[in-house]
């Protein structure tokens, strides 16, 4: 009954303003009794995909899609992308979660039934809910409620891998981001382009994921939008201009060439 009532309250989509931009740490045993600390895994260069389930029938397709996408990285990035499968409110035993996961052939997952791993750390709950976490800054690259878009999920994992590997920039099919000139100073031109209307958050972070400046947060229509690089309190160095939108995240690495 509790879970049925909760389902009535779920939103059909996630909103950027409603979830943490960085992960929340936990250090708990999995269903095999083996300890797992989230931040240690992220700091070691892992991309961690967390899926929460009741378990339920409607959770199967989104989480099996998530599982298949994660497994697709085993050949190109062996051991780098991992999936955690968690009971939603840790009110079922691990045996039930194991039975569900094995029935639907999601064998290569670490399972948890522990209240320390909370959906609500990332905004509204979902059934299922999926997040993608990565980087030494413990960033959130994807936050999905109820449904999983496999292309957006791939783009998010690729973005996390790019941050970990130090790639200069990441783009996707739904948004693009530009900065000129680069190296940049306050007043440099920022351009972003959206293929469809979306909630967005445009910000500057350091390479550890710490937010240096929030440039814009809200709803934007499809098309091109322009902003100026703001003054932010940081010395010369390398930073990320990051755009989070409803289907993922894009970013551009830039050199800040003057003290502010």
Coordinates of C-alpha atoms in Angstrom, one line a residue:
X1 CA 0.0 0.0 0.0
X2 CA 2.8 2.4 0.9
X3 CA 4.5 1.9 -2.4
X4 CA 1.3 2.2 -4.4
X5 CA 0.6 5.6 -2.7
X6 CA 4.1 6.8 -3.5
X7 CA 3.7 5.9 -7.1
X8 CA 0.8 8.3 -7.4
X9 CA 3.1 11.1 -6.4
X10 CA 5.9 10.6 -8.9
X11 CA 6.6 13.2 -11.5
X12 CA 6.9 12.3 -15.2
X13 CA 10.2 14.1 -15.6
X14 CA 13.0 15.4 -13.6
X15 CA 13.8 19.1 -13.0
X16 CA 17.3 20.3 -12.8
X17 CA 16.5 22.6 -9.8
X18 CA 15.3 19.6 -7.9
X19 CA 18.4 17.4 -7.6
X20 CA 21.8 17.7 -6.1
X21 CA 24.5 18.6 -8.6
X22 CA 27.0 16.4 -6.7
X23 CA 26.7 12.9 -5.3
X24 CA 26.1 12.0 -1.7
X25 CA 28.5 9.6 -0.2
X26 CA 27.7 6.3 1.5
X27 CA 29.8 3.5 2.9
X28 CA 27.8 0.3 3.4
X29 CA 27.9 -3.4 2.8
X30 CA 26.3 -4.8 -0.3
X31 CA 24.1 -7.9 -0.4
X32 CA 27.2 -10.1 -0.3
X33 CA 28.4 -8.4 2.8
X34 CA 31.2 -6.6 0.9
X35 CA 31.9 -3.0 1.9
X36 CA 31.4 -0.3 -0.8
X37 CA 32.1 3.4 -0.5
X38 CA 30.8 5.6 -3.3
X39 CA 33.3 8.3 -3.2
X40 CA 36.2 5.9 -3.1
X41 CA 34.9 4.3 -6.3
X42 CA 34.4 7.7 -8.0
X43 CA 37.9 8.9 -6.9
X44 CA 39.3 5.7 -8.4
X45 CA 38.0 6.6 -11.8
X46 CA 34.8 4.6 -11.9
X47 CA 31.5 5.7 -13.4
X48 CA 28.8 4.6 -11.0
X49 CA 25.3 4.1 -12.3
X50 CA 22.7 3.6 -9.6
X51 CA 19.2 2.2 -10.2
X52 CA 16.5 2.0 -7.6
X53 CA 13.6 -0.5 -7.9
X54 CA 10.7 -1.8 -5.7
X55 CA 11.3 -4.3 -7.4
X56 CA 8.3 -4.1 -9.7
X57 CA 7.2 -5.2 -13.2
X58 CA 7.3 -1.6 -14.6
X59 CA 10.9 -1.3 -13.4
X60 CA 12.1 -4.2 -15.6
X61 CA 12.4 -2.4 -19.0
X62 CA 14.0 0.8 -17.8
X63 CA 16.5 -1.0 -15.6
X64 CA 17.3 -3.7 -18.1
X65 CA 17.9 -0.9 -20.6
X66 CA 20.2 0.7 -18.1
X67 CA 22.0 -2.6 -17.5
X68 CA 22.5 -3.3 -21.2
X69 CA 23.9 0.2 -21.8
X70 CA 26.3 -0.3 -18.8
X71 CA 27.4 -3.7 -20.1
X72 CA 28.1 -2.2 -23.5
X73 CA 31.2 -0.4 -22.1
X74 CA 32.8 -3.6 -20.9
X75 CA 34.7 -4.0 -24.2
X76 CA 35.8 -0.4 -24.6
X77 CA 36.3 0.5 -21.0
X78 CA 36.5 -2.8 -19.0
X79 CA 35.6 -2.4 -15.4
X80 CA 35.2 1.4 -15.6
X81 CA 31.4 1.6 -15.7
X82 CA 29.5 -0.2 -12.9
X83 CA 25.9 -0.5 -11.9
X84 CA 24.5 -0.6 -8.4
X85 CA 21.0 -2.0 -8.0
X86 CA 19.2 -0.8 -4.9
X87 CA 15.9 -1.6 -3.2
X88 CA 14.0 1.7 -3.2
X89 CA 13.4 2.2 0.6
X90 CA 15.5 -0.8 1.8
X91 CA 12.3 -2.5 3.1
X92 CA 12.9 -5.7 1.3
X93 CA 15.6 -8.3 2.1
X94 CA 18.5 -8.8 -0.3
X95 CA 17.2 -12.3 -1.1
X96 CA 14.1 -10.6 -2.8
X97 CA 16.3 -8.2 -4.7
X98 CA 18.7 -10.9 -5.8
X99 CA 15.8 -13.1 -7.1
X100 CA 14.4 -10.2 -9.1
X101 CA 17.7 -9.2 -10.6
X102 CA 18.6 -12.8 -11.5
X103 CA 15.2 -13.4 -13.0
X104 CA 15.6 -10.5 -15.4
X105 CA 19.3 -11.4 -16.1
X106 CA 21.0 -8.4 -14.5
X107 CA 23.8 -10.5 -13.0
X108 CA 26.7 -8.1 -13.3
X109 CA 25.3 -5.6 -10.7
X110 CA 26.1 -4.9 -7.0
X111 CA 22.9 -5.1 -5.0
X112 CA 22.0 -3.1 -1.9
X113 CA 19.1 -3.0 0.5
X114 CA 20.3 -0.2 2.8
X115 CA 18.5 3.0 3.8
X116 CA 21.8 5.0 3.5
X117 CA 21.4 4.9 -0.3
X118 CA 18.6 7.4 -0.9
X119 CA 16.8 8.3 -4.0
X120 CA 15.8 11.6 -2.4
X121 CA 19.4 12.7 -2.3
X122 CA 18.8 13.3 -6.1
X123 CA 15.4 15.0 -6.0
X124 CA 12.1 13.3 -6.6
X125 CA 11.8 9.6 -6.3
X126 CA 10.9 7.4 -9.2
X127 CA 10.1 3.8 -10.0
X128 CA 12.6 3.2 -11.2
X129 CA 15.1 6.0 -10.7
X130 CA 18.5 6.1 -12.3
X131 CA 21.5 8.4 -11.8
X132 CA 25.0 8.5 -13.4
X133 CA 27.8 9.7 -11.2
X134 CA 31.5 10.2 -12.0
X135 CA 34.6 12.2 -11.7
X136 CA 36.7 13.3 -8.7
X137 CA 34.2 16.1 -8.2
X138 CA 31.5 13.4 -7.7
X139 CA 29.3 15.0 -10.3
X140 CA 25.8 14.0 -11.4
X141 CA 25.6 13.5 -15.1
X142 CA 22.1 12.0 -15.5
X143 CA 19.0 11.9 -13.3
X144 CA 16.0 9.9 -14.7
X145 CA 12.6 9.2 -13.1
X146 CA 10.4 6.3 -14.2
X147 CA 11.7 6.1 -17.8
X148 CA 15.3 5.7 -19.2
X149 CA 16.3 7.1 -22.6
X150 CA 19.2 4.9 -23.6
X151 CA 20.8 7.5 -25.9
X152 CA 20.7 10.1 -23.1
X153 CA 22.1 7.5 -20.7
X154 CA 25.0 6.8 -23.1
X155 CA 25.7 10.5 -23.5
X156 CA 25.8 10.9 -19.8
X157 CA 28.2 8.0 -19.3
X158 CA 30.4 9.3 -22.1
X159 CA 30.4 12.7 -20.5
X160 CA 31.5 11.2 -17.2
X161 CA 34.3 9.2 -19.0
X162 CA 35.4 12.4 -20.7
X163 CA 35.8 14.2 -17.4
X164 CA 37.7 11.3 -15.9
X165 CA 40.0 11.0 -18.9
X166 CA 40.5 14.7 -19.2
X167 CA 39.0 15.1 -22.7
X168 CA 38.7 18.8 -23.7
X169 CA 34.9 18.8 -24.2
X170 CA 31.8 16.8 -24.5
X171 CA 28.8 17.4 -26.7
X172 CA 25.6 15.5 -27.4
X173 CA 22.7 15.3 -29.9
X174 CA 20.5 17.7 -28.0
X175 CA 22.7 20.6 -27.0
X176 CA 26.0 22.3 -27.9
X177 CA 28.1 24.8 -26.0
X178 CA 30.7 27.3 -27.1
X179 CA 33.1 29.8 -25.6
X180 CA 35.1 32.4 -27.4
X181 CA 37.9 33.4 -27.0
X182 CA 39.5 30.5 -25.1
X183 CA 41.7 31.2 -23.1
X184 CA 38.9 33.3 -21.7
X185 CA 38.3 36.3 -19.4
X186 CA 35.2 37.9 -17.9
X187 CA 33.0 39.0 -20.8
X188 CA 34.0 36.2 -23.2
X189 CA 31.1 35.1 -25.3
X190 CA 29.2 31.9 -24.3
X191 CA 26.8 30.4 -26.9
X192 CA 24.6 27.4 -26.3
X193 CA 22.2 25.8 -28.7
X194 CA 19.2 23.5 -27.8
X195 CA 17.4 21.2 -30.2
X196 CA 14.3 21.4 -28.0
X197 CA 13.0 23.4 -25.1
X198 CA 14.5 22.3 -21.8
X199 CA 15.1 23.1 -18.2
X200 CA 18.8 24.0 -18.0
X201 CA 21.6 24.9 -15.6
X202 CA 24.6 26.7 -17.0
X203 CA 27.6 27.0 -14.6
X204 CA 31.3 27.1 -14.2
X205 CA 33.1 24.5 -12.1
X206 CA 36.6 23.6 -11.3
X207 CA 38.0 20.2 -12.3
X208 CA 37.0 18.8 -8.9
X209 CA 33.3 19.7 -9.6
X210 CA 33.2 22.7 -7.2
X211 CA 30.8 25.3 -8.5
X212 CA 32.6 28.6 -9.1
X213 CA 29.7 30.5 -10.7
X214 CA 26.1 29.8 -11.6
X215 CA 25.4 31.7 -14.9
X216 CA 21.7 30.7 -15.6
X217 CA 19.1 28.3 -14.4
X218 CA 15.6 28.0 -15.8
X219 CA 13.7 27.1 -18.9
X220 CA 15.0 27.9 -22.4
X221 CA 13.3 27.4 -25.7
X222 CA 14.9 25.6 -28.6
X223 CA 17.5 27.6 -30.5
X224 CA 20.6 29.6 -29.8
X225 CA 21.2 31.6 -26.6
X226 CA 24.1 33.9 -25.7
X227 CA 25.7 34.8 -22.4
X228 CA 28.8 36.5 -21.1
X229 CA 31.4 34.7 -19.0
X230 CA 30.9 36.3 -15.6
X231 CA 33.6 37.5 -13.1
X232 CA 34.3 34.7 -10.7
X233 CA 36.7 34.5 -7.8
X234 CA 39.4 32.2 -9.1
X235 CA 43.0 32.5 -10.3
X236 CA 44.4 31.5 -13.6
X237 CA 43.7 27.9 -14.4
X238 CA 41.6 25.3 -16.2
X239 CA 37.8 25.2 -15.5
X240 CA 34.7 23.6 -17.0
X241 CA 31.8 25.5 -18.6
X242 CA 29.0 23.0 -18.0
X243 CA 25.4 22.9 -19.3
X244 CA 23.0 20.4 -17.7
X245 CA 19.8 19.9 -19.6
X246 CA 16.9 17.4 -19.4
X247 CA 18.6 14.7 -21.4
X248 CA 22.1 14.9 -20.1
X249 CA 25.0 17.3 -19.8
X250 CA 27.6 19.0 -22.1
X251 CA 30.7 20.9 -21.1
X252 CA 33.7 22.7 -22.5
X253 CA 37.0 22.9 -20.8
X254 CA 38.6 26.4 -20.9
X255 CA 41.6 28.3 -19.6
X256 CA 40.9 31.2 -17.3
X257 CA 43.6 33.6 -18.3
X258 CA 43.4 36.4 -15.8
X259 CA 43.0 36.8 -12.0
X260 CA 39.7 38.3 -10.9

